Amino acid sequence: VHSEGEGLTTVVGLDDVVVVATPDAVLVASKAQSGRVKELVGVLRARAHPEADAHRRMYRPWGWYQRVDIGERFQVKRIMVTPGGRLSLQKHFHRAEHWVVVKGTAEVTLGERLVLVHENEAVYLPIGAMHRLANPGKIPLELIEVQVGSYTGEDDIIRVEDIYGR
């Protein structure tokens, strides 16, 4: 039994079983069939299950983001940007974003303005606004992002400039 989840994972009365619990999913398989995980992922991809490739925490060259909640017309993410990390200069056609800094200092490009946003401060990014997030500090930047709009998918990112070549 391997568990990375926040809750307790236990089993009783099982033999020759593999149990893996992560924040994304739980796998229970007989040891004899545990080698078929790759096949299972292939089936999930073929059926267009986002869980096959999209994990709760998604790592990027600048740090990571983790979905906290999602619903119709909104999504909430926790974002961590490493010191010196910088997201792409971008805009969105279908969503606005609200960023609340919970740790560190954010350097936010919003249109032609450059704004420093400190802990317990927030910035609003309207739909269509050109923006970028960077961490000019020496500690990891953490913020909560609330997206609101008709569509919050990752393919609603129009990158204009990206130091990581994406």
Tab-separated table of N, CA and C in Angstrom:
chain	number	residue	atom	x	y	z
A	1	VAL	N	0.864	-1.180	0.000
A	1	VAL	CA	0.000	0.000	0.000
A	1	VAL	C	0.893	1.218	0.000
A	2	HIS	N	0.675	2.093	-0.962
A	2	HIS	CA	1.405	3.358	-1.056
A	2	HIS	C	0.370	4.466	-1.118
A	3	SER	N	0.485	5.427	-0.197
A	3	SER	CA	-0.495	6.502	-0.156
A	3	SER	C	0.179	7.853	-0.064
A	4	GLU	N	-0.149	8.745	-1.008
A	4	GLU	CA	0.328	10.128	-0.989
A	4	GLU	C	-0.834	11.073	-0.702
A	5	GLY	N	-2.012	10.528	-0.547
A	5	GLY	CA	-3.199	11.340	-0.349
A	5	GLY	C	-3.224	11.992	1.023
A	6	GLU	N	-4.145	12.929	1.201
A	6	GLU	CA	-4.268	13.624	2.475
A	6	GLU	C	-4.980	12.772	3.510
A	7	GLY	N	-5.802	11.842	3.061
A	7	GLY	CA	-6.550	10.996	3.980
A	7	GLY	C	-5.830	9.694	4.248
A	8	LEU	N	-6.336	8.943	5.167
A	8	LEU	CA	-5.794	7.644	5.548
A	8	LEU	C	-6.202	6.600	4.508
A	9	THR	N	-5.257	5.763	4.107
A	9	THR	CA	-5.539	4.652	3.197
A	9	THR	C	-5.202	3.362	3.923
A	10	THR	N	-6.178	2.470	4.046
A	10	THR	CA	-5.954	1.195	4.726
A	10	THR	C	-6.614	0.071	3.940
A	11	VAL	N	-6.137	-1.128	4.158
A	11	VAL	CA	-6.767	-2.312	3.583
A	11	VAL	C	-6.821	-3.389	4.660
A	12	VAL	N	-7.787	-4.288	4.548
A	12	VAL	CA	-7.943	-5.375	5.510
A	12	VAL	C	-8.284	-6.641	4.738
A	13	GLY	N	-7.597	-7.721	5.060
A	13	GLY	CA	-7.955	-9.025	4.522
A	13	GLY	C	-7.638	-9.230	3.056
A	14	LEU	N	-6.667	-8.524	2.506
A	14	LEU	CA	-6.305	-8.684	1.099
A	14	LEU	C	-4.915	-9.286	0.982
A	15	ASP	N	-4.726	-10.143	-0.035
A	15	ASP	CA	-3.424	-10.730	-0.309
A	15	ASP	C	-3.038	-10.429	-1.749
A	16	ASP	N	-1.745	-10.252	-1.968
A	16	ASP	CA	-1.195	-10.072	-3.315
A	16	ASP	C	-1.898	-8.952	-4.075
A	17	VAL	N	-2.058	-7.816	-3.412
A	17	VAL	CA	-2.749	-6.667	-3.993
A	17	VAL	C	-1.829	-5.450	-3.924
A	18	VAL	N	-1.910	-4.620	-4.941
A	18	VAL	CA	-1.207	-3.348	-4.966
A	18	VAL	C	-2.252	-2.253	-4.822
A	19	VAL	N	-2.034	-1.340	-3.879
A	19	VAL	CA	-2.922	-0.197	-3.677
A	19	VAL	C	-2.053	1.052	-3.713
A	20	VAL	N	-2.366	1.945	-4.633
A	20	VAL	CA	-1.644	3.213	-4.737
A	20	VAL	C	-2.676	4.329	-4.698
A	21	ALA	N	-2.533	5.210	-3.697
A	21	ALA	CA	-3.444	6.348	-3.559
A	21	ALA	C	-2.630	7.629	-3.684
A	22	THR	N	-2.987	8.466	-4.639
A	22	THR	CA	-2.353	9.771	-4.827
A	22	THR	C	-3.445	10.831	-4.737
A	23	PRO	N	-3.087	12.105	-4.709
A	23	PRO	CA	-4.127	13.135	-4.711
A	23	PRO	C	-5.016	13.087	-5.963
A	24	ASP	N	-4.521	12.456	-7.045
A	24	ASP	CA	-5.269	12.393	-8.306
A	24	ASP	C	-6.189	11.190	-8.419
A	25	ALA	N	-5.730	10.045	-7.922
A	25	ALA	CA	-6.469	8.810	-8.196
A	25	ALA	C	-6.078	7.710	-7.214
A	26	VAL	N	-6.855	6.651	-7.238
A	26	VAL	CA	-6.561	5.454	-6.448
A	26	VAL	C	-6.538	4.273	-7.409
A	27	LEU	N	-5.477	3.474	-7.316
A	27	LEU	CA	-5.357	2.257	-8.118
A	27	LEU	C	-5.349	1.064	-7.182
A	28	VAL	N	-6.197	0.091	-7.472
A	28	VAL	CA	-6.211	-1.177	-6.744
A	28	VAL	C	-6.101	-2.260	-7.803
A	29	ALA	N	-5.073	-3.104	-7.689
A	29	ALA	CA	-4.857	-4.161	-8.682
A	29	ALA	C	-4.206	-5.356	-8.009
A	30	SER	N	-4.428	-6.524	-8.592
A	30	SER	CA	-3.698	-7.700	-8.108
A	30	SER	C	-2.239	-7.521	-8.527
A	31	LYS	N	-1.316	-8.051	-7.732
A	31	LYS	CA	0.103	-7.939	-8.086
A	31	LYS	C	0.354	-8.531	-9.468
A	32	ALA	N	-0.337	-9.603	-9.784
A	32	ALA	CA	-0.147	-10.278	-11.073
A	32	ALA	C	-0.545	-9.396	-12.252
A	33	GLN	N	-1.499	-8.480	-12.048
A	33	GLN	CA	-1.989	-7.627	-13.135
A	33	GLN	C	-1.463	-6.188	-13.058
A	34	SER	N	-0.611	-5.893	-12.061
A	34	SER	CA	-0.168	-4.508	-11.857
A	34	SER	C	0.658	-3.962	-13.023
A	35	GLY	N	1.225	-4.833	-13.841
A	35	GLY	CA	1.973	-4.392	-15.018
A	35	GLY	C	1.097	-3.842	-16.130
A	36	ARG	N	-0.211	-3.929	-15.988
A	36	ARG	CA	-1.134	-3.469	-17.035
A	36	ARG	C	-1.539	-1.998	-16.861
A	37	VAL	N	-0.872	-1.288	-15.959
A	37	VAL	CA	-1.214	0.119	-15.723
A	37	VAL	C	-1.053	0.935	-17.006
A	38	LYS	N	0.013	0.689	-17.758
A	38	LYS	CA	0.229	1.414	-19.014
A	38	LYS	C	-0.950	1.192	-19.967
A	39	GLU	N	-1.430	-0.019	-20.040
A	39	GLU	CA	-2.591	-0.346	-20.871
A	39	GLU	C	-3.833	0.419	-20.393
A	40	LEU	N	-4.014	0.475	-19.078
A	40	LEU	CA	-5.142	1.207	-18.499
A	40	LEU	C	-5.089	2.686	-18.866
A	41	VAL	N	-3.898	3.290	-18.780
A	41	VAL	CA	-3.741	4.698	-19.155
A	41	VAL	C	-4.080	4.887	-20.637
A	42	GLY	N	-3.689	3.939	-21.474
A	42	GLY	CA	-4.033	4.002	-22.901
A	42	GLY	C	-5.532	3.991	-23.134
A	43	VAL	N	-6.243	3.163	-22.386
A	43	VAL	CA	-7.704	3.108	-22.494
A	43	VAL	C	-8.312	4.441	-22.046
A	44	LEU	N	-7.795	5.000	-20.948
A	44	LEU	CA	-8.301	6.297	-20.472
A	44	LEU	C	-8.078	7.385	-21.513
A	45	ARG	N	-6.888	7.394	-22.145
A	45	ARG	CA	-6.608	8.380	-23.206
A	45	ARG	C	-7.566	8.197	-24.385
A	46	ALA	N	-7.779	6.947	-24.789
A	46	ALA	CA	-8.659	6.668	-25.922
A	46	ALA	C	-10.082	7.137	-25.655
A	47	ARG	N	-10.482	7.105	-24.392
A	47	ARG	CA	-11.825	7.553	-24.019
A	47	ARG	C	-11.859	9.025	-23.619
A	48	ALA	N	-10.749	9.731	-23.866
A	48	ALA	CA	-10.631	11.179	-23.619
A	48	ALA	C	-10.820	11.569	-22.161
A	49	HIS	N	-10.385	10.705	-21.245
A	49	HIS	CA	-10.413	11.041	-19.825
A	49	HIS	C	-9.244	11.970	-19.531
A	50	PRO	N	-9.475	13.172	-19.043
A	50	PRO	CA	-8.365	14.095	-18.767
A	50	PRO	C	-7.414	13.568	-17.699
A	51	GLU	N	-7.894	12.671	-16.845
A	51	GLU	CA	-7.063	12.114	-15.785
A	51	GLU	C	-5.860	11.324	-16.321
A	52	ALA	N	-5.903	10.913	-17.584
A	52	ALA	CA	-4.786	10.164	-18.159
A	52	ALA	C	-3.523	11.010	-18.220
A	53	ASP	N	-3.660	12.310	-18.393
A	53	ASP	CA	-2.490	13.177	-18.536
A	53	ASP	C	-2.481	14.400	-17.617
A	54	ALA	N	-3.641	14.860	-17.212
A	54	ALA	CA	-3.724	16.061	-16.385
A	54	ALA	C	-3.815	15.659	-14.925
A	55	HIS	N	-2.808	16.019	-14.194
A	55	HIS	CA	-2.782	15.695	-12.773
A	55	HIS	C	-3.265	16.889	-11.964
A	56	ARG	N	-3.567	16.648	-10.718
A	56	ARG	CA	-4.033	17.732	-9.859
A	56	ARG	C	-2.966	18.821	-9.743
A	57	ARG	N	-1.714	18.420	-9.605
A	57	ARG	CA	-0.610	19.386	-9.587
A	57	ARG	C	0.152	19.254	-10.897
A	58	MET	N	0.213	20.361	-11.635
A	58	MET	CA	0.879	20.373	-12.938
A	58	MET	C	2.165	21.192	-12.834
A	59	TYR	N	3.294	20.541	-13.143
A	59	TYR	CA	4.588	21.203	-13.050
A	59	TYR	C	4.913	21.921	-14.350
A	60	ARG	N	5.476	23.098	-14.219
A	60	ARG	CA	5.876	23.933	-15.339
A	60	ARG	C	7.305	24.420	-15.107
A	61	PRO	N	7.966	24.992	-16.124
A	61	PRO	CA	9.355	25.452	-15.930
A	61	PRO	C	9.487	26.523	-14.840
A	62	TRP	N	8.434	27.257	-14.587
A	62	TRP	CA	8.448	28.346	-13.602
A	62	TRP	C	7.978	27.918	-12.211
A	63	GLY	N	7.475	26.701	-12.049
A	63	GLY	CA	6.949	26.238	-10.761
A	63	GLY	C	5.840	25.222	-10.976
A	64	TRP	N	4.673	25.449	-10.370
A	64	TRP	CA	3.546	24.532	-10.549
A	64	TRP	C	2.222	25.237	-10.241
A	65	TYR	N	1.144	24.599	-10.702
A	65	TYR	CA	-0.192	25.023	-10.286
A	65	TYR	C	-0.986	23.783	-9.916
A	66	GLN	N	-1.952	23.984	-9.052
A	66	GLN	CA	-2.782	22.873	-8.587
A	66	GLN	C	-4.230	23.340	-8.548
A	67	ARG	N	-5.091	22.580	-9.207
A	67	ARG	CA	-6.509	22.924	-9.172
A	67	ARG	C	-7.067	22.635	-7.793
A	68	VAL	N	-7.761	23.624	-7.243
A	68	VAL	CA	-8.378	23.490	-5.930
A	68	VAL	C	-9.861	23.178	-6.075
A	69	ASP	N	-10.506	23.825	-7.052
A	69	ASP	CA	-11.940	23.623	-7.263
A	69	ASP	C	-12.272	24.028	-8.696
A	70	ILE	N	-13.330	23.445	-9.229
A	70	ILE	CA	-13.787	23.793	-10.573
A	70	ILE	C	-15.297	23.604	-10.632
A	71	GLY	N	-15.947	24.461	-11.369
A	71	GLY	CA	-17.387	24.373	-11.554
A	71	GLY	C	-17.768	25.060	-12.849
A	72	GLU	N	-19.054	25.170	-13.065
A	72	GLU	CA	-19.526	25.840	-14.267
A	72	GLU	C	-19.172	27.319	-14.174
A	73	ARG	N	-18.363	27.812	-15.098
A	73	ARG	CA	-17.964	29.224	-15.218
A	73	ARG	C	-16.932	29.690	-14.189
A	74	PHE	N	-16.254	28.758	-13.480
A	74	PHE	CA	-15.171	29.177	-12.595
A	74	PHE	C	-14.179	28.038	-12.364
A	75	GLN	N	-12.982	28.436	-11.957
A	75	GLN	CA	-11.953	27.488	-11.544
A	75	GLN	C	-11.057	28.206	-10.536
A	76	VAL	N	-10.605	27.473	-9.523
A	76	VAL	CA	-9.711	28.027	-8.511
A	76	VAL	C	-8.425	27.216	-8.531
A	77	LYS	N	-7.277	27.916	-8.569
A	77	LYS	CA	-5.979	27.255	-8.583
A	77	LYS	C	-5.083	27.836	-7.498
A	78	ARG	N	-4.198	26.998	-7.011
A	78	ARG	CA	-3.090	27.443	-6.163
A	78	ARG	C	-1.861	27.422	-7.063
A	79	ILE	N	-1.114	28.514	-7.088
A	79	ILE	CA	0.036	28.650	-7.985
A	79	ILE	C	1.287	28.941	-7.163
A	80	MET	N	2.397	28.261	-7.506
A	80	MET	CA	3.684	28.535	-6.893
A	80	MET	C	4.674	28.865	-8.011
A	81	VAL	N	5.335	30.034	-7.879
A	81	VAL	CA	6.340	30.468	-8.850
A	81	VAL	C	7.688	30.521	-8.125
A	82	THR	N	8.667	29.806	-8.654
A	82	THR	CA	9.992	29.777	-8.034
A	82	THR	C	10.649	31.150	-8.133
A	83	PRO	N	11.598	31.451	-7.230
A	83	PRO	CA	12.314	32.730	-7.331
A	83	PRO	C	12.934	32.884	-8.721
A	84	GLY	N	12.701	34.030	-9.349
A	84	GLY	CA	13.181	34.273	-10.708
A	84	GLY	C	12.281	33.703	-11.787
A	85	GLY	N	11.275	32.916	-11.417
A	85	GLY	CA	10.354	32.322	-12.389
A	85	GLY	C	9.450	33.374	-13.006
A	86	ARG	N	9.035	33.099	-14.241
A	86	ARG	CA	8.246	34.084	-14.987
A	86	ARG	C	7.318	33.352	-15.952
A	87	LEU	N	6.033	33.611	-15.843
A	87	LEU	CA	5.072	33.014	-16.761
A	87	LEU	C	5.091	33.774	-18.079
A	88	SER	N	4.437	33.228	-19.083
A	88	SER	CA	4.401	33.884	-20.384
A	88	SER	C	3.558	35.154	-20.342
A	89	LEU	N	3.864	36.080	-21.241
A	89	LEU	CA	3.009	37.240	-21.467
A	89	LEU	C	1.825	36.702	-22.256
A	90	GLN	N	0.617	36.871	-21.728
A	90	GLN	CA	-0.537	36.169	-22.300
A	90	GLN	C	-1.829	36.939	-22.101
A	91	LYS	N	-2.863	36.408	-22.744
A	91	LYS	CA	-4.216	36.913	-22.528
A	91	LYS	C	-5.191	35.764	-22.717
A	92	HIS	N	-6.437	36.009	-22.307
A	92	HIS	CA	-7.492	34.997	-22.411
A	92	HIS	C	-8.717	35.634	-23.058
A	93	PHE	N	-9.389	34.885	-23.908
A	93	PHE	CA	-10.599	35.378	-24.576
A	93	PHE	C	-11.875	35.080	-23.794
A	94	HIS	N	-11.820	34.103	-22.870
A	94	HIS	CA	-13.059	33.632	-22.251
A	94	HIS	C	-13.112	33.744	-20.736
A	95	ARG	N	-12.060	34.257	-20.126
A	95	ARG	CA	-12.067	34.323	-18.659
A	95	ARG	C	-11.303	35.536	-18.144
A	96	ALA	N	-11.742	35.997	-16.990
A	96	ALA	CA	-11.006	36.980	-16.197
A	96	ALA	C	-10.335	36.221	-15.064
A	97	GLU	N	-9.323	36.835	-14.452
A	97	GLU	CA	-8.625	36.190	-13.347
A	97	GLU	C	-8.461	37.178	-12.193
A	98	HIS	N	-8.537	36.633	-11.002
A	98	HIS	CA	-8.281	37.369	-9.767
A	98	HIS	C	-7.116	36.659	-9.091
A	99	TRP	N	-6.042	37.380	-8.777
A	99	TRP	CA	-4.896	36.787	-8.100
A	99	TRP	C	-4.778	37.367	-6.695
A	100	VAL	N	-4.683	36.507	-5.698
A	100	VAL	CA	-4.461	36.921	-4.307
A	100	VAL	C	-3.133	36.316	-3.866
A	101	VAL	N	-2.179	37.167	-3.505
A	101	VAL	CA	-0.864	36.693	-3.072
A	101	VAL	C	-0.953	36.256	-1.612
A	102	VAL	N	-0.519	35.036	-1.341
A	102	VAL	CA	-0.537	34.529	0.029
A	102	VAL	C	0.872	34.390	0.613
A	103	LYS	N	1.901	34.399	-0.246
A	103	LYS	CA	3.279	34.331	0.231
A	103	LYS	C	4.193	34.924	-0.822
A	104	GLY	N	5.089	35.815	-0.411
A	104	GLY	CA	6.043	36.408	-1.338
A	104	GLY	C	5.495	37.670	-1.980
A	105	THR	N	6.155	38.070	-3.070
A	105	THR	CA	5.781	39.267	-3.814
A	105	THR	C	5.662	38.915	-5.288
A	106	ALA	N	4.577	39.341	-5.906
A	106	ALA	CA	4.351	39.100	-7.331
A	106	ALA	C	4.657	40.360	-8.117
A	107	GLU	N	5.347	40.191	-9.220
A	107	GLU	CA	5.527	41.273	-10.186
A	107	GLU	C	4.535	41.001	-11.311
A	108	VAL	N	3.532	41.870	-11.426
A	108	VAL	CA	2.447	41.643	-12.380
A	108	VAL	C	2.519	42.688	-13.490
A	109	THR	N	2.621	42.202	-14.712
A	109	THR	CA	2.475	43.067	-15.878
A	109	THR	C	1.006	43.022	-16.247
A	110	LEU	N	0.373	44.189	-16.297
A	110	LEU	CA	-1.045	44.305	-16.658
A	110	LEU	C	-1.151	45.411	-17.690
A	111	GLY	N	-1.276	44.998	-18.951
A	111	GLY	CA	-1.246	45.972	-20.045
A	111	GLY	C	0.130	46.620	-20.081
A	112	GLU	N	0.168	47.934	-19.978
A	112	GLU	CA	1.433	48.676	-19.997
A	112	GLU	C	1.991	48.909	-18.591
A	113	ARG	N	1.239	48.526	-17.556
A	113	ARG	CA	1.657	48.783	-16.171
A	113	ARG	C	2.423	47.602	-15.585
A	114	LEU	N	3.352	47.914	-14.684
A	114	LEU	CA	4.056	46.910	-13.908
A	114	LEU	C	3.734	47.180	-12.446
A	115	VAL	N	3.139	46.186	-11.759
A	115	VAL	CA	2.652	46.372	-10.398
A	115	VAL	C	3.276	45.310	-9.486
A	116	LEU	N	3.713	45.723	-8.300
A	116	LEU	CA	4.146	44.765	-7.288
A	116	LEU	C	2.964	44.473	-6.377
A	117	VAL	N	2.673	43.188	-6.193
A	117	VAL	CA	1.551	42.765	-5.360
A	117	VAL	C	2.140	41.930	-4.219
A	118	HIS	N	1.919	42.371	-2.974
A	118	HIS	CA	2.498	41.747	-1.796
A	118	HIS	C	1.490	40.807	-1.139
A	119	GLU	N	1.948	40.103	-0.095
A	119	GLU	CA	1.074	39.203	0.648
A	119	GLU	C	-0.194	39.923	1.093
A	120	ASN	N	-1.316	39.223	0.984
A	120	ASN	CA	-2.628	39.731	1.373
A	120	ASN	C	-3.110	40.878	0.483
A	121	GLU	N	-2.548	40.995	-0.715
A	121	GLU	CA	-3.021	41.954	-1.705
A	121	GLU	C	-3.490	41.182	-2.928
A	122	ALA	N	-4.304	41.841	-3.752
A	122	ALA	CA	-4.893	41.166	-4.909
A	122	ALA	C	-4.826	42.060	-6.137
A	123	VAL	N	-4.949	41.419	-7.291
A	123	VAL	CA	-5.018	42.141	-8.564
A	123	VAL	C	-6.068	41.452	-9.433
A	124	TYR	N	-6.790	42.257	-10.211
A	124	TYR	CA	-7.834	41.755	-11.110
A	124	TYR	C	-7.351	41.889	-12.544
A	125	LEU	N	-7.492	40.817	-13.327
A	125	LEU	CA	-7.093	40.785	-14.735
A	125	LEU	C	-8.347	40.568	-15.582
A	126	PRO	N	-8.856	41.618	-16.223
A	126	PRO	CA	-10.085	41.462	-17.003
A	126	PRO	C	-9.898	40.569	-18.234
A	127	ILE	N	-10.996	40.085	-18.762
A	127	ILE	CA	-10.965	39.286	-19.994
A	127	ILE	C	-10.267	40.096	-21.083
A	128	GLY	N	-9.332	39.440	-21.776
A	128	GLY	CA	-8.628	40.076	-22.888
A	128	GLY	C	-7.422	40.911	-22.494
A	129	ALA	N	-7.186	41.121	-21.206
A	129	ALA	CA	-6.054	41.948	-20.776
A	129	ALA	C	-4.742	41.187	-20.944
A	130	MET	N	-3.751	41.857	-21.523
A	130	MET	CA	-2.418	41.275	-21.642
A	130	MET	C	-1.797	41.288	-20.247
A	131	HIS	N	-1.246	40.136	-19.809
A	131	HIS	CA	-0.699	40.060	-18.459
A	131	HIS	C	0.422	39.034	-18.359
A	132	ARG	N	1.196	39.198	-17.285
A	132	ARG	CA	2.280	38.264	-16.981
A	132	ARG	C	2.485	38.266	-15.470
A	133	LEU	N	2.918	37.126	-14.937
A	133	LEU	CA	3.224	36.978	-13.527
A	133	LEU	C	4.690	36.573	-13.402
A	134	ALA	N	5.410	37.217	-12.479
A	134	ALA	CA	6.811	36.866	-12.235
A	134	ALA	C	7.089	36.946	-10.746
A	135	ASN	N	8.127	36.213	-10.330
A	135	ASN	CA	8.564	36.242	-8.936
A	135	ASN	C	9.942	36.901	-8.874
A	136	PRO	N	9.981	38.181	-8.470
A	136	PRO	CA	11.271	38.865	-8.376
A	136	PRO	C	11.995	38.598	-7.058
A	137	GLY	N	11.366	37.867	-6.147
A	137	GLY	CA	11.902	37.677	-4.799
A	137	GLY	C	12.846	36.511	-4.655
A	138	LYS	N	13.224	36.248	-3.403
A	138	LYS	CA	14.155	35.173	-3.075
A	138	LYS	C	13.457	33.967	-2.453
A	139	ILE	N	12.139	34.072	-2.237
A	139	ILE	CA	11.368	32.953	-1.696
A	139	ILE	C	10.290	32.585	-2.715
A	140	PRO	N	9.765	31.352	-2.668
A	140	PRO	CA	8.686	30.979	-3.587
A	140	PRO	C	7.479	31.912	-3.429
A	141	LEU	N	6.907	32.286	-4.549
A	141	LEU	CA	5.685	33.091	-4.589
A	141	LEU	C	4.508	32.126	-4.624
A	142	GLU	N	3.547	32.324	-3.726
A	142	GLU	CA	2.334	31.505	-3.742
A	142	GLU	C	1.130	32.418	-3.855
A	143	LEU	N	0.203	32.047	-4.708
A	143	LEU	CA	-1.018	32.830	-4.851
A	143	LEU	C	-2.191	31.924	-5.154
A	144	ILE	N	-3.359	32.474	-4.926
A	144	ILE	CA	-4.606	31.808	-5.280
A	144	ILE	C	-5.162	32.540	-6.493
A	145	GLU	N	-5.489	31.783	-7.527
A	145	GLU	CA	-6.054	32.351	-8.752
A	145	GLU	C	-7.501	31.897	-8.866
A	146	VAL	N	-8.401	32.847	-9.037
A	146	VAL	CA	-9.801	32.534	-9.282
A	146	VAL	C	-10.103	32.965	-10.712
A	147	GLN	N	-10.464	31.994	-11.542
A	147	GLN	CA	-10.837	32.259	-12.936
A	147	GLN	C	-12.358	32.267	-13.025
A	148	VAL	N	-12.889	33.269	-13.723
A	148	VAL	CA	-14.337	33.359	-13.911
A	148	VAL	C	-14.596	33.679	-15.375
A	149	GLY	N	-15.472	32.895	-16.003
A	149	GLY	CA	-15.802	33.149	-17.395
A	149	GLY	C	-16.517	31.980	-18.022
A	150	SER	N	-16.786	32.112	-19.301
A	150	SER	CA	-17.544	31.082	-20.008
A	150	SER	C	-16.731	29.819	-20.254
A	151	TYR	N	-15.378	29.926	-20.178
A	151	TYR	CA	-14.522	28.767	-20.419
A	151	TYR	C	-13.221	28.970	-19.655
A	152	THR	N	-12.782	27.954	-18.918
A	152	THR	CA	-11.568	28.077	-18.106
A	152	THR	C	-10.501	27.042	-18.473
A	153	GLY	N	-10.588	26.469	-19.655
A	153	GLY	CA	-9.621	25.451	-20.075
A	153	GLY	C	-8.242	26.031	-20.345
A	154	GLU	N	-7.220	25.175	-20.264
A	154	GLU	CA	-5.838	25.605	-20.480
A	154	GLU	C	-5.576	26.050	-21.915
A	155	ASP	N	-6.432	25.657	-22.864
A	155	ASP	CA	-6.215	26.078	-24.249
A	155	ASP	C	-6.765	27.480	-24.528
A	156	ASP	N	-7.236	28.184	-23.499
A	156	ASP	CA	-7.620	29.594	-23.645
A	156	ASP	C	-6.468	30.496	-23.197
A	157	ILE	N	-5.258	30.090	-23.514
A	157	ILE	CA	-4.081	30.909	-23.237
A	157	ILE	C	-3.475	31.310	-24.576
A	158	ILE	N	-3.464	32.595	-24.843
A	158	ILE	CA	-2.818	33.127	-26.039
A	158	ILE	C	-1.470	33.686	-25.580
A	159	ARG	N	-0.386	32.940	-25.866
A	159	ARG	CA	0.951	33.368	-25.452
A	159	ARG	C	1.529	34.338	-26.483
A	160	VAL	N	1.997	35.485	-26.006
A	160	VAL	CA	2.610	36.486	-26.870
A	160	VAL	C	4.126	36.419	-26.761
A	161	GLU	N	4.605	36.102	-25.563
A	161	GLU	CA	6.047	36.002	-25.314
A	161	GLU	C	6.256	34.980	-24.204
A	162	ASP	N	7.285	34.111	-24.381
A	162	ASP	CA	7.518	33.079	-23.379
A	162	ASP	C	9.011	32.750	-23.338
A	163	ILE	N	9.641	32.967	-22.190
A	163	ILE	CA	11.087	32.715	-22.095
A	163	ILE	C	11.427	31.214	-22.139
A	164	TYR	N	10.406	30.369	-21.987
A	164	TYR	CA	10.630	28.917	-22.004
A	164	TYR	C	10.341	28.302	-23.377
A	165	GLY	N	10.026	29.116	-24.365
A	165	GLY	CA	9.845	28.627	-25.731
A	165	GLY	C	8.614	27.786	-25.973
A	166	ARG	N	7.564	27.984	-25.174
A	166	ARG	CA	6.338	27.211	-25.391
A	166	ARG	C	5.450	27.904	-26.407
